[in-house]
GROMACS .gro file of C-alpha atoms in nm:
model
  231
    1MET     CA    1   9.664   6.431   9.220
    2THR     CA    2   9.875   6.731   9.117
    3ASN     CA    3  10.241   6.711   9.202
    4PRO     CA    4  10.313   7.008   9.432
    5LYS     CA    5  10.651   7.049   9.266
    6ASN     CA    6  10.481   7.111   8.932
    7ALA     CA    7  10.215   7.348   9.067
    8PRO     CA    8  10.268   7.720   8.999
    9ALA     CA    9  10.379   7.927   9.295
   10LYS     CA   10  10.091   8.110   9.458
   11SER     CA   11  10.274   8.444   9.432
   12GLN     CA   12  10.277   8.411   9.053
   13ASP     CA   13   9.897   8.403   9.030
   14LYS     CA   14   9.752   8.736   8.920
   15PRO     CA   15   9.588   8.898   9.225
   16PRO     CA   16   9.221   8.991   9.186
   17PHE     CA   17   9.296   9.358   9.249
   18ILE     CA   18   9.531   9.387   8.949
   19GLY     CA   19   9.318   9.489   8.650
   20ASP     CA   20   9.375   9.466   8.278
   21ILE     CA   21   9.584   9.711   8.079
   22ASP     CA   22   9.424   9.944   7.823
   23ARG     CA   23   9.670   9.930   7.533
   24SER     CA   24   9.540  10.260   7.394
   25ARG     CA   25   9.673  10.450   7.698
   26PRO     CA   26  10.026  10.490   7.841
   27ILE     CA   27  10.108  10.156   8.003
   28GLY     CA   28  10.359  10.276   8.263
   29ALA     CA   29  10.111  10.530   8.401
   30GLN     CA   30   9.842  10.261   8.435
   31ILE     CA   31  10.078  10.029   8.623
   32TYR     CA   32  10.183  10.315   8.850
   33GLU     CA   33   9.821  10.403   8.933
   34ALA     CA   34   9.722  10.039   8.988
   35VAL     CA   35  10.010   9.961   9.223
   36ARG     CA   36   9.976  10.298   9.400
   37LEU     CA   37   9.605  10.241   9.462
   38ASN     CA   38   9.658   9.890   9.597
   39ILE     CA   39   9.930  10.009   9.833
   40ILE     CA   40   9.683  10.270   9.964
   41LEU     CA   41   9.414  10.005  10.013
   42GLU     CA   42   9.664   9.765  10.175
   43ASN     CA   43   9.605   9.497   9.915
   44LEU     CA   44   9.982   9.529   9.888
   45LYS     CA   45  10.095   9.551  10.249
   46PRO     CA   46  10.393   9.730  10.407
   47LEU     CA   47  10.721   9.538  10.360
   48GLU     CA   48  10.557   9.304  10.109
   49PRO     CA   49  10.803   9.225   9.826
   50ILE     CA   50  10.722   9.365   9.481
   51ASN     CA   51  10.896   9.176   9.206
   52GLU     CA   52  10.946   9.360   8.876
   53ALA     CA   53  10.930   9.047   8.663
   54GLU     CA   54  10.620   8.923   8.845
   55LEU     CA   55  10.442   9.255   8.796
   56ALA     CA   56  10.525   9.245   8.426
   57LYS     CA   57  10.372   8.897   8.411
   58TRP     CA   58  10.059   9.002   8.600
   59PHE     CA   59   9.998   9.294   8.365
   60GLY     CA   60  10.109   9.105   8.054
   61VAL     CA   61  10.366   9.369   7.958
   62SER     CA   62  10.742   9.405   7.917
   63ARG     CA   63  10.955   9.514   8.211
   64THR     CA   64  11.020   9.862   8.065
   65PRO     CA   65  10.684  10.020   8.165
   66VAL     CA   66  10.703   9.841   8.500
   67ARG     CA   67  11.041  10.002   8.560
   68ASP     CA   68  10.895  10.342   8.473
   69ALA     CA   69  10.620  10.286   8.731
   70TYR     CA   70  10.880  10.173   8.987
   71LEU     CA   71  11.071  10.500   8.955
   72ARG     CA   72  10.758  10.706   9.019
   73LEU     CA   73  10.657  10.491   9.317
   74ILE     CA   74  11.005  10.520   9.467
   75GLU     CA   75  10.994  10.898   9.418
   76ASP     CA   76  10.655  10.905   9.592
   77GLY     CA   77  10.798  10.706   9.883
   78LEU     CA   78  10.553  10.417   9.834
   79ILE     CA   79  10.810  10.149   9.754
   80SER     CA   80  11.174  10.116   9.853
   81THR     CA   81  11.470   9.919   9.729
   82GLN     CA   82  11.731   9.774   9.964
   83ASN     CA   83  12.049   9.584   9.890
   84LYS     CA   84  12.017   9.207   9.941
   85VAL     CA   85  11.647   9.250  10.016
   86GLY     CA   86  11.502   9.381   9.692
   87THR     CA   87  11.201   9.602   9.630
   88MET     CA   88  10.915   9.615   9.877
   89VAL     CA   89  10.618   9.824   9.981
   90ALA     CA   90  10.744  10.105  10.203
   91PRO     CA   91  10.596  10.123  10.554
   92MET     CA   92  10.374  10.420  10.630
   93ASN     CA   93  10.596  10.719  10.703
   94ASP     CA   94  10.472  10.961  10.970
   95ALA     CA   95  10.673  11.251  10.830
   96ARG     CA   96  10.528  11.203  10.481
   97VAL     CA   97  10.176  11.182  10.623
   98ARG     CA   98  10.224  11.509  10.811
   99GLU     CA   99  10.375  11.671  10.502
  100GLY     CA  100  10.086  11.547  10.290
  101ILE     CA  101   9.829  11.685  10.533
  102ILE     CA  102   9.992  12.028  10.537
  103ILE     CA  103  10.026  12.051  10.158
  104ARG     CA  104   9.680  11.917  10.080
  105ARG     CA  105   9.513  12.130  10.346
  106ALA     CA  106   9.664  12.451  10.210
  107LEU     CA  107   9.594  12.366   9.846
  108GLU     CA  108   9.241  12.234   9.883
  109ARG     CA  109   9.128  12.515  10.112
  110GLU     CA  110   9.230  12.754   9.836
  111VAL     CA  111   9.057  12.537   9.575
  112VAL     CA  112   8.719  12.545   9.751
  113LYS     CA  113   8.758  12.918   9.821
  114ILE     CA  114   8.801  12.987   9.449
  115ILE     CA  115   8.505  12.765   9.359
  116CYS     CA  116   8.280  12.937   9.614
  117THR     CA  117   8.369  13.284   9.490
  118GLY     CA  118   8.310  13.186   9.126
  119ASP     CA  119   8.012  13.072   8.924
  120LYS     CA  120   8.135  12.746   8.772
  121ASP     CA  121   7.881  12.473   8.696
  122LEU     CA  122   7.934  12.198   8.956
  123ARG     CA  123   7.739  11.921   8.784
  124ALA     CA  124   8.063  11.734   8.709
  125LEU     CA  125   8.104  11.681   9.084
  126ASP     CA  126   7.746  11.553   9.109
  127LYS     CA  127   7.824  11.288   8.846
  128ILE     CA  128   8.127  11.169   9.040
  129ILE     CA  129   7.926  11.163   9.364
  130ALA     CA  130   7.659  10.949   9.194
  131LEU     CA  131   7.923  10.700   9.080
  132GLN     CA  132   8.079  10.697   9.426
  133SER     CA  133   7.740  10.617   9.576
  134VAL     CA  134   7.722  10.306   9.359
  135ALA     CA  135   8.076  10.206   9.459
  136VAL     CA  136   7.990  10.246   9.828
  137SER     CA  137   7.672  10.039   9.794
  138HIS     CA  138   7.872   9.761   9.627
  139GLY     CA  139   8.162   9.786   9.872
  140ASP     CA  140   8.392   9.846   9.575
  141TYR     CA  141   8.697  10.003   9.739
  142ILE     CA  142   8.910  10.016   9.426
  143GLU     CA  143   8.643  10.194   9.222
  144PHE     CA  144   8.565  10.430   9.508
  145PHE     CA  145   8.924  10.542   9.549
  146ARG     CA  146   8.964  10.578   9.173
  147LEU     CA  147   8.665  10.813   9.187
  148ASP     CA  148   8.813  10.983   9.494
  149GLU     CA  149   9.112  11.083   9.281
  150GLU     CA  150   8.872  11.204   9.013
  151PHE     CA  151   8.671  11.405   9.268
  152HIS     CA  152   8.970  11.599   9.399
  153ALA     CA  153   9.112  11.646   9.049
  154GLU     CA  154   8.781  11.788   8.928
  155MET     CA  155   8.769  12.035   9.216
  156ALA     CA  156   9.115  12.159   9.114
  157ASN     CA  157   8.999  12.186   8.753
  158LEU     CA  158   8.694  12.387   8.857
  159ALA     CA  159   8.927  12.623   9.043
  160GLU     CA  160   9.148  12.635   8.732
  161LEU     CA  161   9.441  12.507   8.938
  162PRO     CA  162   9.540  12.179   8.765
  163SER     CA  163   9.899  12.216   8.885
  164ALA     CA  164   9.769  12.221   9.242
  165TRP     CA  165   9.613  11.880   9.185
  166ARG     CA  166   9.936  11.738   9.044
  167LEU     CA  167  10.118  11.849   9.358
  168ALA     CA  168   9.840  11.724   9.587
  169HIS     CA  169   9.829  11.390   9.403
  170SER     CA  170  10.196  11.325   9.479
  171VAL     CA  171  10.132  11.344   9.855
  172LYS     CA  172   9.770  11.223   9.867
  173ALA     CA  173   9.867  10.855   9.879
  174HIS     CA  174  10.027  10.901  10.221
  175THR     CA  175   9.724  11.075  10.375
  176ASP     CA  176   9.495  10.812  10.222
  177ARG     CA  177   9.707  10.529  10.365
  178ALA     CA  178   9.672  10.689  10.709
  179ARG     CA  179   9.294  10.715  10.666
  180ILE     CA  180   9.275  10.344  10.574
  181VAL     CA  181   9.472  10.250  10.887
  182LEU     CA  182   9.241  10.460  11.104
  183THR     CA  183   8.922  10.312  10.963
  184SER     CA  184   9.041   9.953  10.912
  185ASN     CA  185   8.808   9.814  11.180
  186LEU     CA  186   8.496   9.987  11.048
  187PRO     CA  187   8.256   9.774  10.839
  188ASN     CA  188   8.208  10.031  10.561
  189ARG     CA  189   8.504  10.263  10.588
  190ILE     CA  190   8.466  10.417  10.241
  191ASN     CA  191   8.125  10.552  10.343
  192ILE     CA  192   8.300  10.791  10.583
  193ALA     CA  193   8.491  10.958  10.300
  194PHE     CA  194   8.180  10.952  10.082
  195GLN     CA  195   7.969  11.135  10.340
  196GLU     CA  196   8.244  11.396  10.371
  197HIS     CA  197   8.242  11.441   9.992
  198LEU     CA  198   7.864  11.490   9.998
  199ALA     CA  199   7.893  11.762  10.261
  200ILE     CA  200   8.171  11.938  10.068
  201VAL     CA  201   7.965  11.942   9.748
  202ASP     CA  202   7.662  12.079   9.933
  203ALA     CA  203   7.875  12.363  10.071
  204LEU     CA  204   8.019  12.436   9.726
  205VAL     CA  205   7.672  12.445   9.570
  206ALA     CA  206   7.564  12.690   9.843
  207ARG     CA  207   7.882  12.892   9.775
  208ASP     CA  208   7.948  12.880  10.149
  209GLU     CA  209   8.322  12.947  10.153
  210GLU     CA  210   8.367  12.924  10.530
  211LEU     CA  211   8.181  12.593  10.558
  212ALA     CA  212   8.352  12.445  10.251
  213GLN     CA  213   8.695  12.528  10.390
  214ALA     CA  214   8.604  12.382  10.730
  215LEU     CA  215   8.476  12.061  10.571
  216VAL     CA  216   8.774  12.009  10.342
  217THR     CA  217   9.004  12.075  10.639
  218LYS     CA  218   8.822  11.809  10.843
  219HIS     CA  219   8.833  11.569  10.547
  220ILE     CA  220   9.210  11.600  10.517
  221ASN     CA  221   9.283  11.623  10.889
  222SER     CA  222   9.123  11.282  10.946
  223ALA     CA  223   9.464  11.130  10.874
  224ILE     CA  224   9.631  11.317  11.162
  225GLU     CA  225   9.537  11.060  11.427
  226ALA     CA  226   9.738  10.798  11.241
  227VAL     CA  227  10.064  10.976  11.319
  228LYS     CA  228  10.220  11.043  11.656
  229ASP     CA  229  10.233  11.423  11.646
  230ASP     CA  230   9.979  11.665  11.503
  231ALA     CA  231  10.061  11.825  11.168
   0.00000   0.00000   0.00000
């Protein structure tokens, strides 16, 4: 029988939602994206401690790239550091959700307007939709939300507004957290976002500017009910 005193602490075991690091890519950015995504999906829950040394162990890296990721997550308002308490996942902030809705709504309405008035090939969006369909069928939340980031980034690229995506990305985590809270009791919550993506792509293919703007507004506004006052 194993002596409990000699058994490793459960918190030191690498969680299943923490993936492997690709050493050919910037490590700090990968840690940032992994932790950010798992805060959104509530695999890392509000007020849950996040230990820098433990994260470094999970990812098999030094503490330097972890610290870089920490700084970005603090700036995004996703983690917070308090004296005598340490670093933890920040609770969902109503003000940041409202701010995120307003910024994303303005930016993405303009993005779909530009796409609809142009003649860009939209097959890149079809490829992402196909991959999202697989993720939905497998119930793979992490892969779906990775592709969700890719979907919105590609729309910004098609509109030739990459800076708009960088701004939207910084606030998107808060609106996505709100969406997760709203749909937490639904058996296949990612399918809701997927169906909205399908409708948006159909409107873009039809170059229906009015419909595309209405759909992207609905897609983003779905987070409003998670906060007390409308944005």
